[in-house]
Short mmCIF file of C-alpha atoms and ligand atoms in Angstrom, two decimals:
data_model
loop_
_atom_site.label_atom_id
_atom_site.label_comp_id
_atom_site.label_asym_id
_atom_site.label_seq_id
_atom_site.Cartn_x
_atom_site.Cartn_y
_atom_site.Cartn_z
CA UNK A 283 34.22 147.52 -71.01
CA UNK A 284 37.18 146.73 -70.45
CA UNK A 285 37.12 143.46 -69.15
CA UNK A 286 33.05 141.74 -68.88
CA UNK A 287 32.64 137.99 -68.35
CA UNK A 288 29.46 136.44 -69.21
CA UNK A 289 28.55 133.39 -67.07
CA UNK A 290 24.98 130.90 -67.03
CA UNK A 291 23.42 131.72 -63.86
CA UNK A 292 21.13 128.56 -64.02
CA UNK A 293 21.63 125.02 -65.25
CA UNK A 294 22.80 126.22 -68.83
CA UNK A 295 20.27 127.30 -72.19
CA UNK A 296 19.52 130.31 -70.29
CA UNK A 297 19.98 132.76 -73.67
CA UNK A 298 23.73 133.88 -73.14
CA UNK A 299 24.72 133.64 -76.64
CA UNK A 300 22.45 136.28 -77.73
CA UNK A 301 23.87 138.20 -74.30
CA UNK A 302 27.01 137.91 -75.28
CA UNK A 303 26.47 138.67 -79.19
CA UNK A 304 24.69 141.98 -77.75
CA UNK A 305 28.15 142.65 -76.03
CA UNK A 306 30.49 141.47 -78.61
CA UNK A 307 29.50 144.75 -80.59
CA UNK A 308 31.87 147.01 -78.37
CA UNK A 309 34.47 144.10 -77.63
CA UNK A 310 37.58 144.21 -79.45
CA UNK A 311 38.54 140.13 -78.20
CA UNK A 312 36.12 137.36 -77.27
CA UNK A 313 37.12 134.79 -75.16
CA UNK A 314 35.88 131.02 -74.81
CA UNK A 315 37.21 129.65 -71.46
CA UNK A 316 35.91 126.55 -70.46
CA UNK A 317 33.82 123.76 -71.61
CA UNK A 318 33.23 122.46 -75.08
CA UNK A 319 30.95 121.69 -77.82
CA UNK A 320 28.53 120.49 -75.43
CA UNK A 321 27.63 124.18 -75.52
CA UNK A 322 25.31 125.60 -78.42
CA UNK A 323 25.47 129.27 -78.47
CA UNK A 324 22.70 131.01 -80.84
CA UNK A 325 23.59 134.04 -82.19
CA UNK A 326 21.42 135.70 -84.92
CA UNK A 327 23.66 137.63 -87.54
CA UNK A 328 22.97 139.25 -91.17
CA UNK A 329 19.15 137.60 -90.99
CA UNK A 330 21.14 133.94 -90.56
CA UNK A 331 21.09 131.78 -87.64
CA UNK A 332 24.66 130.26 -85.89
CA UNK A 333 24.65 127.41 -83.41
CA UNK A 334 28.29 127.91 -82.17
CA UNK A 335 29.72 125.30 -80.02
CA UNK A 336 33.44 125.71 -79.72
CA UNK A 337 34.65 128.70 -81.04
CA UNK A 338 33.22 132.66 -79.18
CA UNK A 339 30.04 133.99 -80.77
CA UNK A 340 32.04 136.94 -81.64
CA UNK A 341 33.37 134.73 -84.79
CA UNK A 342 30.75 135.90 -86.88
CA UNK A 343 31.95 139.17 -86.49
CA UNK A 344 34.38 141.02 -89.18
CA UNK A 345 37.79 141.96 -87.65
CA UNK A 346 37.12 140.50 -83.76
CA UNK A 347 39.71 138.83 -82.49
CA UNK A 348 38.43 135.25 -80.91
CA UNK A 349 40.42 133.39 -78.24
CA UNK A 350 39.95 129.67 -77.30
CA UNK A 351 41.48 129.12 -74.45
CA UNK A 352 43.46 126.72 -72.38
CA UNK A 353 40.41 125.31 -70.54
CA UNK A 354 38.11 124.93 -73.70
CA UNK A 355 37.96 121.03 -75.07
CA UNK A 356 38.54 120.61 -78.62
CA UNK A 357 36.20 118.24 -80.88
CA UNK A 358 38.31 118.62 -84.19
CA UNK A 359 35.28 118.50 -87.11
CA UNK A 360 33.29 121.24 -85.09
CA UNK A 361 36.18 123.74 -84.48
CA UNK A 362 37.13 123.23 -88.11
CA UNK A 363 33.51 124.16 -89.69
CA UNK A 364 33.63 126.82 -87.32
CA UNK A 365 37.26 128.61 -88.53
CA UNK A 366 36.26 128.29 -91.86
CA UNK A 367 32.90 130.07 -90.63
CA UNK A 368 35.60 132.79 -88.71
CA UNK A 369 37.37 133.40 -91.79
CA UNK A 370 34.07 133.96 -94.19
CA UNK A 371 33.19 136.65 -91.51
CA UNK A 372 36.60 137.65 -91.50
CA UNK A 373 37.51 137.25 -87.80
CA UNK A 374 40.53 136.25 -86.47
CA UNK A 375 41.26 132.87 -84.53
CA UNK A 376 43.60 132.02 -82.00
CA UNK A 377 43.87 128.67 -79.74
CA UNK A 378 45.76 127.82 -76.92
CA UNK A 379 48.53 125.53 -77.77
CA UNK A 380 47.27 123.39 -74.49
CA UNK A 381 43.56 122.93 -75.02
CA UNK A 382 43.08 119.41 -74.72
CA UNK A 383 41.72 117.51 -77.77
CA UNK A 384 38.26 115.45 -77.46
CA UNK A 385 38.89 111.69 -79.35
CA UNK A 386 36.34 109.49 -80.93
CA UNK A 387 37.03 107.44 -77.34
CA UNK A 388 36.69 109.64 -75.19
CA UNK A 389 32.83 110.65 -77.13
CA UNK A 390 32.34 105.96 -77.26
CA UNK A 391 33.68 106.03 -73.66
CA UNK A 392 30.92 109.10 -72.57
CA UNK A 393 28.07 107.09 -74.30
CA UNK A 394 28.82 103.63 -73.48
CA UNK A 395 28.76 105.02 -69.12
CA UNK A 396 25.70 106.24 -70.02
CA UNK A 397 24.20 102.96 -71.42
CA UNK A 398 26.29 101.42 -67.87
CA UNK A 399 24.33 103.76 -66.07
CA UNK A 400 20.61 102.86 -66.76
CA UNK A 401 18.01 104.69 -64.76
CA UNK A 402 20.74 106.64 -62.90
CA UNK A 403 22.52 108.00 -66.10
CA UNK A 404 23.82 111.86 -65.89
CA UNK A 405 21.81 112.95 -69.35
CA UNK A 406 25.42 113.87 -70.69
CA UNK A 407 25.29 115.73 -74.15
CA UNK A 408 27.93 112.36 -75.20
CA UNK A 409 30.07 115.17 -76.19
CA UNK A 410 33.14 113.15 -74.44
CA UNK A 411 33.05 115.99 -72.40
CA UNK A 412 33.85 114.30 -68.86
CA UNK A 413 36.15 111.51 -70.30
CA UNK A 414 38.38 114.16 -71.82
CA UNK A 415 38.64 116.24 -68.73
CA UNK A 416 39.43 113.39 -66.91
CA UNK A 417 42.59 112.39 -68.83
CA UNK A 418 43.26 116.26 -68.61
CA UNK A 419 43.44 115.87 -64.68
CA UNK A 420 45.10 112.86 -64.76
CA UNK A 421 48.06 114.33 -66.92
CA UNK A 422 47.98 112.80 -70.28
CA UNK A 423 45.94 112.89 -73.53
CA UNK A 424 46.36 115.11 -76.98
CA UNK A 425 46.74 118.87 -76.90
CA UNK A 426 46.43 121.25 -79.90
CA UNK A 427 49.84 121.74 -79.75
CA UNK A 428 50.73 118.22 -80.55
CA UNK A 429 48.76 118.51 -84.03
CA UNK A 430 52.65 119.59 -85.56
CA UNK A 431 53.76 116.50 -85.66
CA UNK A 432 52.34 112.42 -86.37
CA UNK A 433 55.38 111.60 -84.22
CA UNK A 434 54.31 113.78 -80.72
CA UNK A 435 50.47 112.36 -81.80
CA UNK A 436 51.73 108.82 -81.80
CA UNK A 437 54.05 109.24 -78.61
CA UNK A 438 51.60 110.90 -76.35
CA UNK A 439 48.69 108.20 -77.54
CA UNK A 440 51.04 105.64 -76.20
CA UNK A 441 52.57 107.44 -73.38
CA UNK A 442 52.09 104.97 -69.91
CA UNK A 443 49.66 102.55 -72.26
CA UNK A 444 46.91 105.57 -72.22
CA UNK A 445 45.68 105.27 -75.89
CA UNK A 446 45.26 101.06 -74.85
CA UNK A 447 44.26 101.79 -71.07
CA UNK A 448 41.37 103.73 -72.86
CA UNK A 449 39.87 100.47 -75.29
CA UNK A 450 40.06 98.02 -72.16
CA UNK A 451 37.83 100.20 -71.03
CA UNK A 452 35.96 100.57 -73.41
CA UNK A 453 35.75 96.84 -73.96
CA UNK A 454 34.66 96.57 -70.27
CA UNK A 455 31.58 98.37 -70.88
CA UNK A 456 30.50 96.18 -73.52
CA UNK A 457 28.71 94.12 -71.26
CA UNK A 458 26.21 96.55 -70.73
CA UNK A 459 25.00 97.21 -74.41
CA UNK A 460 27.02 98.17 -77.70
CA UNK A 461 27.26 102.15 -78.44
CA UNK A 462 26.30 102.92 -82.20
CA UNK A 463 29.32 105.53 -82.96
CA UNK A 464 27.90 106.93 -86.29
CA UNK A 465 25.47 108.54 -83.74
CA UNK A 466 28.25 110.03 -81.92
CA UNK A 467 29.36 112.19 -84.92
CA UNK A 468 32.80 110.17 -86.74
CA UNK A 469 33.15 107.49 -88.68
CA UNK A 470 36.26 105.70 -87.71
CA UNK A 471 36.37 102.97 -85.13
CA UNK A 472 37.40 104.75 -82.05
CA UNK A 473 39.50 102.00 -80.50
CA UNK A 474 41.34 101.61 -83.60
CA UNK A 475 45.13 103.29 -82.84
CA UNK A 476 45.94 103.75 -86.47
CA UNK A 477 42.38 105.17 -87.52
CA UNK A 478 42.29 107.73 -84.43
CA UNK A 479 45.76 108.98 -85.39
CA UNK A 480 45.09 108.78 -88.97
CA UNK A 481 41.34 111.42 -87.73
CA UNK A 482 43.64 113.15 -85.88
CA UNK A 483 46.33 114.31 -88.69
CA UNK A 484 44.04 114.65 -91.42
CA UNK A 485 42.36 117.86 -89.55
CA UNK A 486 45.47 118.75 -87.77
CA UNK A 487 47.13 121.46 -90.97
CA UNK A 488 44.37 123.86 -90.50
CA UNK A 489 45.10 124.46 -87.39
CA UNK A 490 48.77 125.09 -86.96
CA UNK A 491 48.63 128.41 -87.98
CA UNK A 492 45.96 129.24 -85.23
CA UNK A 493 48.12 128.28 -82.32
CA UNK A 494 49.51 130.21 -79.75
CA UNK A 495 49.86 131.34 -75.82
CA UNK A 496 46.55 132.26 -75.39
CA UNK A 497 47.81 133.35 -71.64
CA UNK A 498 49.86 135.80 -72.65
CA UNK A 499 47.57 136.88 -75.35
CA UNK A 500 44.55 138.10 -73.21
CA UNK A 501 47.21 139.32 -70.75
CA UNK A 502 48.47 141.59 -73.30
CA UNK A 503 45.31 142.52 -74.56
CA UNK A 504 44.00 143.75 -70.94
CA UNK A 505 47.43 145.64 -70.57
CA UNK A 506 46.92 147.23 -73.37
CA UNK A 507 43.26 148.38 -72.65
CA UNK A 508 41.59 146.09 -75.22
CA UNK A 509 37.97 145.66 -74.34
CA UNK A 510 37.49 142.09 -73.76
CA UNK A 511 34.77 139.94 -73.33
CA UNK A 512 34.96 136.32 -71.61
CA UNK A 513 32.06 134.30 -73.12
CA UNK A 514 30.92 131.40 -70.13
CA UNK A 515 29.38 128.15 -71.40
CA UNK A 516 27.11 125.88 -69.44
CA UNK A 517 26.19 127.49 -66.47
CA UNK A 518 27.15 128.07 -62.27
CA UNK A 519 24.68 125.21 -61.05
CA UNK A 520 26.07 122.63 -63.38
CA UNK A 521 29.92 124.26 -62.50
CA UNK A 522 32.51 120.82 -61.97
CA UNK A 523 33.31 122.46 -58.41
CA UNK A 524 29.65 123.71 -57.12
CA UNK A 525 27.14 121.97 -59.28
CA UNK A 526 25.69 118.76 -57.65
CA UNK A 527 27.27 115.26 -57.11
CA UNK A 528 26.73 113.48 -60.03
CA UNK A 529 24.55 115.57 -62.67
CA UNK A 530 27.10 118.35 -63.47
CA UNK A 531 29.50 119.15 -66.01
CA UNK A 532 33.76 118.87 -65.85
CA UNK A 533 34.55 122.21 -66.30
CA UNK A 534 34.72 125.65 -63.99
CA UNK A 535 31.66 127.10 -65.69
CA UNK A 536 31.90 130.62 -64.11
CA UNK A 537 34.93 133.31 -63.09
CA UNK A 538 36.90 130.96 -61.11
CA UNK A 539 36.85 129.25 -64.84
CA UNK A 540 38.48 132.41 -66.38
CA UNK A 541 41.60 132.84 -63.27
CA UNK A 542 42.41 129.59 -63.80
CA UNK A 543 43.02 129.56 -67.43
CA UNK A 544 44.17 133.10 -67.70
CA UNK A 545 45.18 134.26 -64.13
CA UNK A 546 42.78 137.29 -64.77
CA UNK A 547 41.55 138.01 -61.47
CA UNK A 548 40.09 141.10 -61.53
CA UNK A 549 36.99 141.19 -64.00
CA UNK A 550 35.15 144.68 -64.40
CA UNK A 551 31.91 142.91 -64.85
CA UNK A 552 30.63 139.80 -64.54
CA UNK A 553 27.05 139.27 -65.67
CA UNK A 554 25.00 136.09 -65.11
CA UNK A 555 22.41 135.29 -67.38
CA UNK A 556 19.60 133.58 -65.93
CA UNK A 557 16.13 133.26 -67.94
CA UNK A 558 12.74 134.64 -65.96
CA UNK A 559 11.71 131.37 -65.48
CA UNK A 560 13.86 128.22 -65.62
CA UNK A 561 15.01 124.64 -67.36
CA UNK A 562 17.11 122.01 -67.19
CA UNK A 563 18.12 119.54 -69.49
CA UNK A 564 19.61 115.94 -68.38
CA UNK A 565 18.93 114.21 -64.89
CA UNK A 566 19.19 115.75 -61.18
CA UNK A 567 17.41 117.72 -58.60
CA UNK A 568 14.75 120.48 -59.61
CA UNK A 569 12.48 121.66 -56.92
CA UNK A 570 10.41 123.87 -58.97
CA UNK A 571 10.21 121.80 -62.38
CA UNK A 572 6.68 121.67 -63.55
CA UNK A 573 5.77 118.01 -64.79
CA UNK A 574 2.53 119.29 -66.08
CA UNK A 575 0.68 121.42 -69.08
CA UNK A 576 2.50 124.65 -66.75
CA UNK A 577 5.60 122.92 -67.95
CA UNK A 578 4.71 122.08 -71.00
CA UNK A 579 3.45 125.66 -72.33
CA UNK A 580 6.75 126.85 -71.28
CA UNK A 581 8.50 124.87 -73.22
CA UNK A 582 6.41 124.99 -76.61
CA UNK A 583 6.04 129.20 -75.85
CA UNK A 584 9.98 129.40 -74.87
CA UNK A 585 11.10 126.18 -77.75
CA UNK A 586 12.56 124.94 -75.13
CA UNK A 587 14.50 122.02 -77.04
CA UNK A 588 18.47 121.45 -76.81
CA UNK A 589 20.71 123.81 -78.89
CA UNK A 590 23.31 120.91 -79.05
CA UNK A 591 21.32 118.09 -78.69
CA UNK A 592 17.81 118.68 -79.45
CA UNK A 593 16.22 116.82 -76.05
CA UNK A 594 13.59 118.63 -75.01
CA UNK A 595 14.26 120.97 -71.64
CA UNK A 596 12.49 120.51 -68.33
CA UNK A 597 10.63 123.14 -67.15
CA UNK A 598 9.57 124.86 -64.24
CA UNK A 599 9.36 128.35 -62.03
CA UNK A 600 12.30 130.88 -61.33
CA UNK A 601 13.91 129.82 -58.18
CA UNK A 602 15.59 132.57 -56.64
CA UNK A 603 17.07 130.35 -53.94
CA UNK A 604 19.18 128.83 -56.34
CA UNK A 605 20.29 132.31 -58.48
CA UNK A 606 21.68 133.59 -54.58
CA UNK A 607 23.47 130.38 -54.75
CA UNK A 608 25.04 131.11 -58.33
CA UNK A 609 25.30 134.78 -57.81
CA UNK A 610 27.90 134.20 -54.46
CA UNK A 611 29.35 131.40 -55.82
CA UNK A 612 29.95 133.42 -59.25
CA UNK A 613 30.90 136.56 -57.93
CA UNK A 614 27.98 138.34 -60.27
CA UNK A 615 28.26 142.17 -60.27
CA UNK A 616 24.80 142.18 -62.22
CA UNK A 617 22.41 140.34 -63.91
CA UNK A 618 20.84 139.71 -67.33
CA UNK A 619 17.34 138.49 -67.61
CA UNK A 620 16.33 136.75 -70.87
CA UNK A 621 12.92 135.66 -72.09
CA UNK A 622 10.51 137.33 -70.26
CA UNK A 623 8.16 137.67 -73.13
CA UNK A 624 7.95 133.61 -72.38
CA UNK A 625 5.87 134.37 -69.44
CA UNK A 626 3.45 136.72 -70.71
CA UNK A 627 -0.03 135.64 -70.67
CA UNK A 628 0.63 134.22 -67.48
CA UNK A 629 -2.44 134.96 -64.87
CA UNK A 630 0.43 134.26 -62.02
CA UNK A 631 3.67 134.04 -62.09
CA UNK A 632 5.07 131.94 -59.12
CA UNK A 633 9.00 131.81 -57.75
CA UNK A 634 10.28 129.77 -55.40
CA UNK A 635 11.82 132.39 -52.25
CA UNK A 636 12.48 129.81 -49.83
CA UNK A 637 13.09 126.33 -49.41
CA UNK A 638 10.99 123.95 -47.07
CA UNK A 639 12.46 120.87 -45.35
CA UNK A 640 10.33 118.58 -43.32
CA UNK A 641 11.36 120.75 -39.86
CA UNK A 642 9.99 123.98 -41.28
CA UNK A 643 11.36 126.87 -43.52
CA UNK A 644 14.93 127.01 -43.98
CA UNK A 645 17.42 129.70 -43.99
CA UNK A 646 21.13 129.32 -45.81
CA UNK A 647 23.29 131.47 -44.00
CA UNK A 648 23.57 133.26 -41.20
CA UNK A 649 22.58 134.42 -38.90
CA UNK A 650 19.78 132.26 -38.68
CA UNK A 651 16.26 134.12 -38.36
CA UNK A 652 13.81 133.62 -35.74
CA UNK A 653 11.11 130.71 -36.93
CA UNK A 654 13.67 129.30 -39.15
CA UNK A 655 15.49 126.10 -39.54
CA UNK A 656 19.33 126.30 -40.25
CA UNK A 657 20.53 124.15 -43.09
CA UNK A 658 23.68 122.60 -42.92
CA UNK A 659 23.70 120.64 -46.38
CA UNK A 660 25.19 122.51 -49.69
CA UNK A 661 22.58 123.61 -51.65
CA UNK A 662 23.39 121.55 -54.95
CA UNK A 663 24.72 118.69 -52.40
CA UNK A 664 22.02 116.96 -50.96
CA UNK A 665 19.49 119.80 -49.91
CA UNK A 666 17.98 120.50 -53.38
CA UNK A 667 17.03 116.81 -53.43
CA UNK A 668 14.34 116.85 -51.29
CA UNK A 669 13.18 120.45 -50.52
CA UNK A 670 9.77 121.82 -51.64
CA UNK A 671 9.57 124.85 -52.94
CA UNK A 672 8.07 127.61 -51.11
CA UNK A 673 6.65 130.27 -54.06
CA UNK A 674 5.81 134.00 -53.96
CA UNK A 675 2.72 134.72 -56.36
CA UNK A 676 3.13 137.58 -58.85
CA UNK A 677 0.40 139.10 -61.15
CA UNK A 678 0.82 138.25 -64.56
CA UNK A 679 0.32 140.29 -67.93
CA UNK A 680 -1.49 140.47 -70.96
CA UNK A 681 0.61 142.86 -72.68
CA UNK A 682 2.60 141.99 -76.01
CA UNK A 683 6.53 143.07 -74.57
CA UNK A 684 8.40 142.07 -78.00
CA UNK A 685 8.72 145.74 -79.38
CA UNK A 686 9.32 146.80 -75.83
CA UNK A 687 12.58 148.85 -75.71
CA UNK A 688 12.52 150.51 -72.12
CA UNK A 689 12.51 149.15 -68.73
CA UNK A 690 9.61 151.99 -68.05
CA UNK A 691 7.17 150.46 -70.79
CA UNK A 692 7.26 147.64 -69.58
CA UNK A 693 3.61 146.50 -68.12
CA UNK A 694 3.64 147.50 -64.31
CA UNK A 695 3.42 144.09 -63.52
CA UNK A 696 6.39 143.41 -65.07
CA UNK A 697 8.56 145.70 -64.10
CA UNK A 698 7.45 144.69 -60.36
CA UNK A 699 8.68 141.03 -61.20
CA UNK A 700 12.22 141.91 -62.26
CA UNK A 701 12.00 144.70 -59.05
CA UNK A 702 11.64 142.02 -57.42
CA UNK A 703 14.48 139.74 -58.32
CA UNK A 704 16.72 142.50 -58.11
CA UNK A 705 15.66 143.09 -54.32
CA UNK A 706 16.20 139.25 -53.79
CA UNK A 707 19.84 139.26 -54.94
CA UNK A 708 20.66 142.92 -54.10
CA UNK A 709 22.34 142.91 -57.59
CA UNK A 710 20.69 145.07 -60.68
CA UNK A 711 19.65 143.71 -63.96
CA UNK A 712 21.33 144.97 -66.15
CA UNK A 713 19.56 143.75 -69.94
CA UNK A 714 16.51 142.34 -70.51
CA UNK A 715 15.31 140.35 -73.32
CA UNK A 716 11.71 140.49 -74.40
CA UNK A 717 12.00 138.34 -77.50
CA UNK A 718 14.06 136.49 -80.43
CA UNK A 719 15.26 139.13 -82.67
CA UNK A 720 18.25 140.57 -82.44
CA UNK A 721 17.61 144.29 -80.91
CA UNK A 722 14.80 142.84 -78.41
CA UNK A 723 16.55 143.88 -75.81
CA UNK A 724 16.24 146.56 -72.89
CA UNK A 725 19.56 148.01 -71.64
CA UNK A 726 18.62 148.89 -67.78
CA UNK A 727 22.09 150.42 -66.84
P1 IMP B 807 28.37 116.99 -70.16
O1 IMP B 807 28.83 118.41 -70.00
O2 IMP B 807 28.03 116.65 -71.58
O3 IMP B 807 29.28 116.00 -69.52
O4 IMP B 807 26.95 116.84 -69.39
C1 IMP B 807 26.85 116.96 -67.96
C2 IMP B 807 25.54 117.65 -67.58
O5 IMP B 807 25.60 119.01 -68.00
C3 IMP B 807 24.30 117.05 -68.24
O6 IMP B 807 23.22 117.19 -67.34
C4 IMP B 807 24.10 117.95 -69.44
O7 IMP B 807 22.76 117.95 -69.88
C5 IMP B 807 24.50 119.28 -68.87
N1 IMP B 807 25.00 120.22 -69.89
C6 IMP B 807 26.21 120.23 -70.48
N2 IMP B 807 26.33 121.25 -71.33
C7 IMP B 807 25.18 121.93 -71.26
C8 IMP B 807 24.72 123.13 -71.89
O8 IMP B 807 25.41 123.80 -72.68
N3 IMP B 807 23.46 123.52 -71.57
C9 IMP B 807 22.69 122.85 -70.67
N4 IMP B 807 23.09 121.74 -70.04
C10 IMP B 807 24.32 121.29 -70.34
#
């Protein structure tokens, strides 16, 4: 180690939980930086299944120490099932004193924009993920470290009218349909004042003992050689800062996530995980999405169907335009591929190289090549709107890869694929998976 991150190099699902289960072996401290339980991380342990959403993977892990940090968003019920998870496996828990806390409003007020949204709605998971970091950037709403006291609850709910601010809101959007909040995972009525404060306190004991400076923590931990192991969720294409306009998540998915929570800006290793194909789940741009029985045998080979959510993924080719995106933007040193066994059986294989605008070919960057047409649009901005993809055909196999455990027996074919990638992004891949149990897995470097 010492220090790995492990960041979604696509639009999210791509298969880091197993990635960073793999890792979590050698790590003495696992990290969760950013997002919240609108991630589902699967992790296969002791022949049982885990869909972890809030807390790291590594919980499931006897004596691993497991950080939530200061940029993770709390859903109370979910972080509690998940300690008491931690302390069956007998790992230890720590959360930041300042992670902010997700409310039953903030979940109503992430549904009912949805319903306000109609055909242009973002395909949120309803997770209350964007309301809560909005109050975050606006300076108020509930932090773990008010769960001490029903007094600091009660003053920081009424601080500058927010707790109120929040139901006139709320009833604002009732015009455009009524939110059924059973559906949204509580049972209280989440403009009530009393009944939030009163879900609020009865969770809040269990978690007292937990808190701490998670800062100083991880700093002390990397000073004093610790191996530790930053777990990304969601993914650099859905990142709040270079993820497109509207159909992106509210959190800084990738390394820029970890320096701003921790002020660790020197990683050893930063791996993005991007599956040999590709899917998206909710609305926006997807140039190489495959509406068609391509699309759908991906997702019944891959079960491509939400971790958290259950909606079934869209599903298309790799495009390797949009991994150099992710790769500069996340500062990758290497990458991990995942699924590849998905795509065998495949006569062709087909990924998008370029992009193609009405003008011609384009070319990001510079300098621009001769017979090119220089872009000057962000790539998630408006460009991925409206580009068609041009693809680069690659022979297929027929070869069962599951019990594969070297990069050299793979089929040729294969092998020439992932070559390939590699010489696109001038980065190496580093693990490959090859299928869904635990050990299927080839270590490259
Ligand atoms: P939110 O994070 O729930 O606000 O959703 C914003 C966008 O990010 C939507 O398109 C979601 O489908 C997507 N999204 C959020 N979390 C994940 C994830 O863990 N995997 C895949 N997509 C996600």
């Amino acid at each position: 180690m010492p220090s790995i991150a492990v960041v979604g190099a696509q639009w999210g699902d791509e298969g880091k939980g197993r990635v960073i289960d793999y890792l979590a072996e050698e790590a003495d401290v696992i990290v969760r930086y950013q997002g919240g339980d609108n991630a589902g991380h699967t992790v296969v342990f002791d022949d049982e299944t885990f869909k972890i959403h809030t807390l790291p993977c590594g919980i499931v892990r006897e004596g691993k120490g497991c950080v939530v940090g200061p940029g993770v968003v709390v859903w109370l019920p979910t972080a509690l099932n998940e300690l008491v998870l931690s302390e069956r496996k007998g790992s230890t828990v720590w959360i930041d004193e300042s992670a902010p806390i997700i409310l039953p409003i903030h979940r109503a007020l992430d549904a009912a924009r949805e319903l306000a949204s109609g055909k242009d709605l973002i395909g949120t998971t309803k997770r209350g993920i964007g309301p809560v970091y909005s109050d975050f950037w606006l300076r108020r709403g509930l932090r773990m470290g008010d769960l001490s006291s029903k007094a600091k609850v009660e003053s920081v709910l009424k601080t500058s009218g927010y707790f109120d601010e929040l139901v006139s809101v709320m009833e604002y959007l009732k015009q455009y349909g009524s939110v059924n909040f059973l559906d949204l995972g509580f049972n209280i009525d989440p403009c009530s004042f009393e009944e939030t404060v009163q879900w609020v306190m009865c969770q809040a004991e269990r978690f007292v003992s937990r808190l701490c400076d998670t800062r100083m923590f991880v700093h002390d931990c990397l000073s004093d050689n610790q191996r530790v192991l930053f777990e990304g969720a969601q993914a650099e294409l859905l990142d709040g800062y270079n993820g497109d306009r509207r159909n992106r998540t509210s959190s800084l998915c990738g390394k820029s996530g970890i320096a701003a929570s921790f002020g660790v800006h020197n990683i050893d290793r930063v791996i993005g995980v991007a599956k040999a194909y590709l899917t998206r789940v909710g609305s926006g741009p997807f140039p190489t999405e495959q509406v068609n029985s391509l699309g759908d045998n991906l997702r019944t080979v891959g079960g491509e169907y939400g971790a958290t959510t259950g909606r079934p993924r869209r599903c298309g080719w790799l495009d390797v335009v949009a991994l150099q995106y992710a790769a500069r933007m996340g500062g990758f040193t290497e990458l991990a591929v995942t699924k590849l066994d998905v795509l065998t059986g495949q006569k062709k294989i087909p990924v998008c190289t370029r992009y193609r605008v009405e003008e011609g070919v384009i070319h990001l960057g510079r300098p621009v090549q001769p017979g090119f047409v220089k872009s000057t649009k962000t790539l998630t901005g408006e460009l991925m709107g409206f580009v068609k993809p041009v693809y680069t055909q690659f022979s297929g196999w027929d070869e069962d890869i599951t019990s594969v455990r070297t990069f050299e027996d793979l089929p040729r074919e294969a092998q020439f694929y992932l070559n390939s990638i590699e010489g696109n992004l001038g980065l190496p891949i580093s693990h490959v998976s090859v299928g869904a149990e635990r050990d299927a897995i080839i270590k490259c470097v």
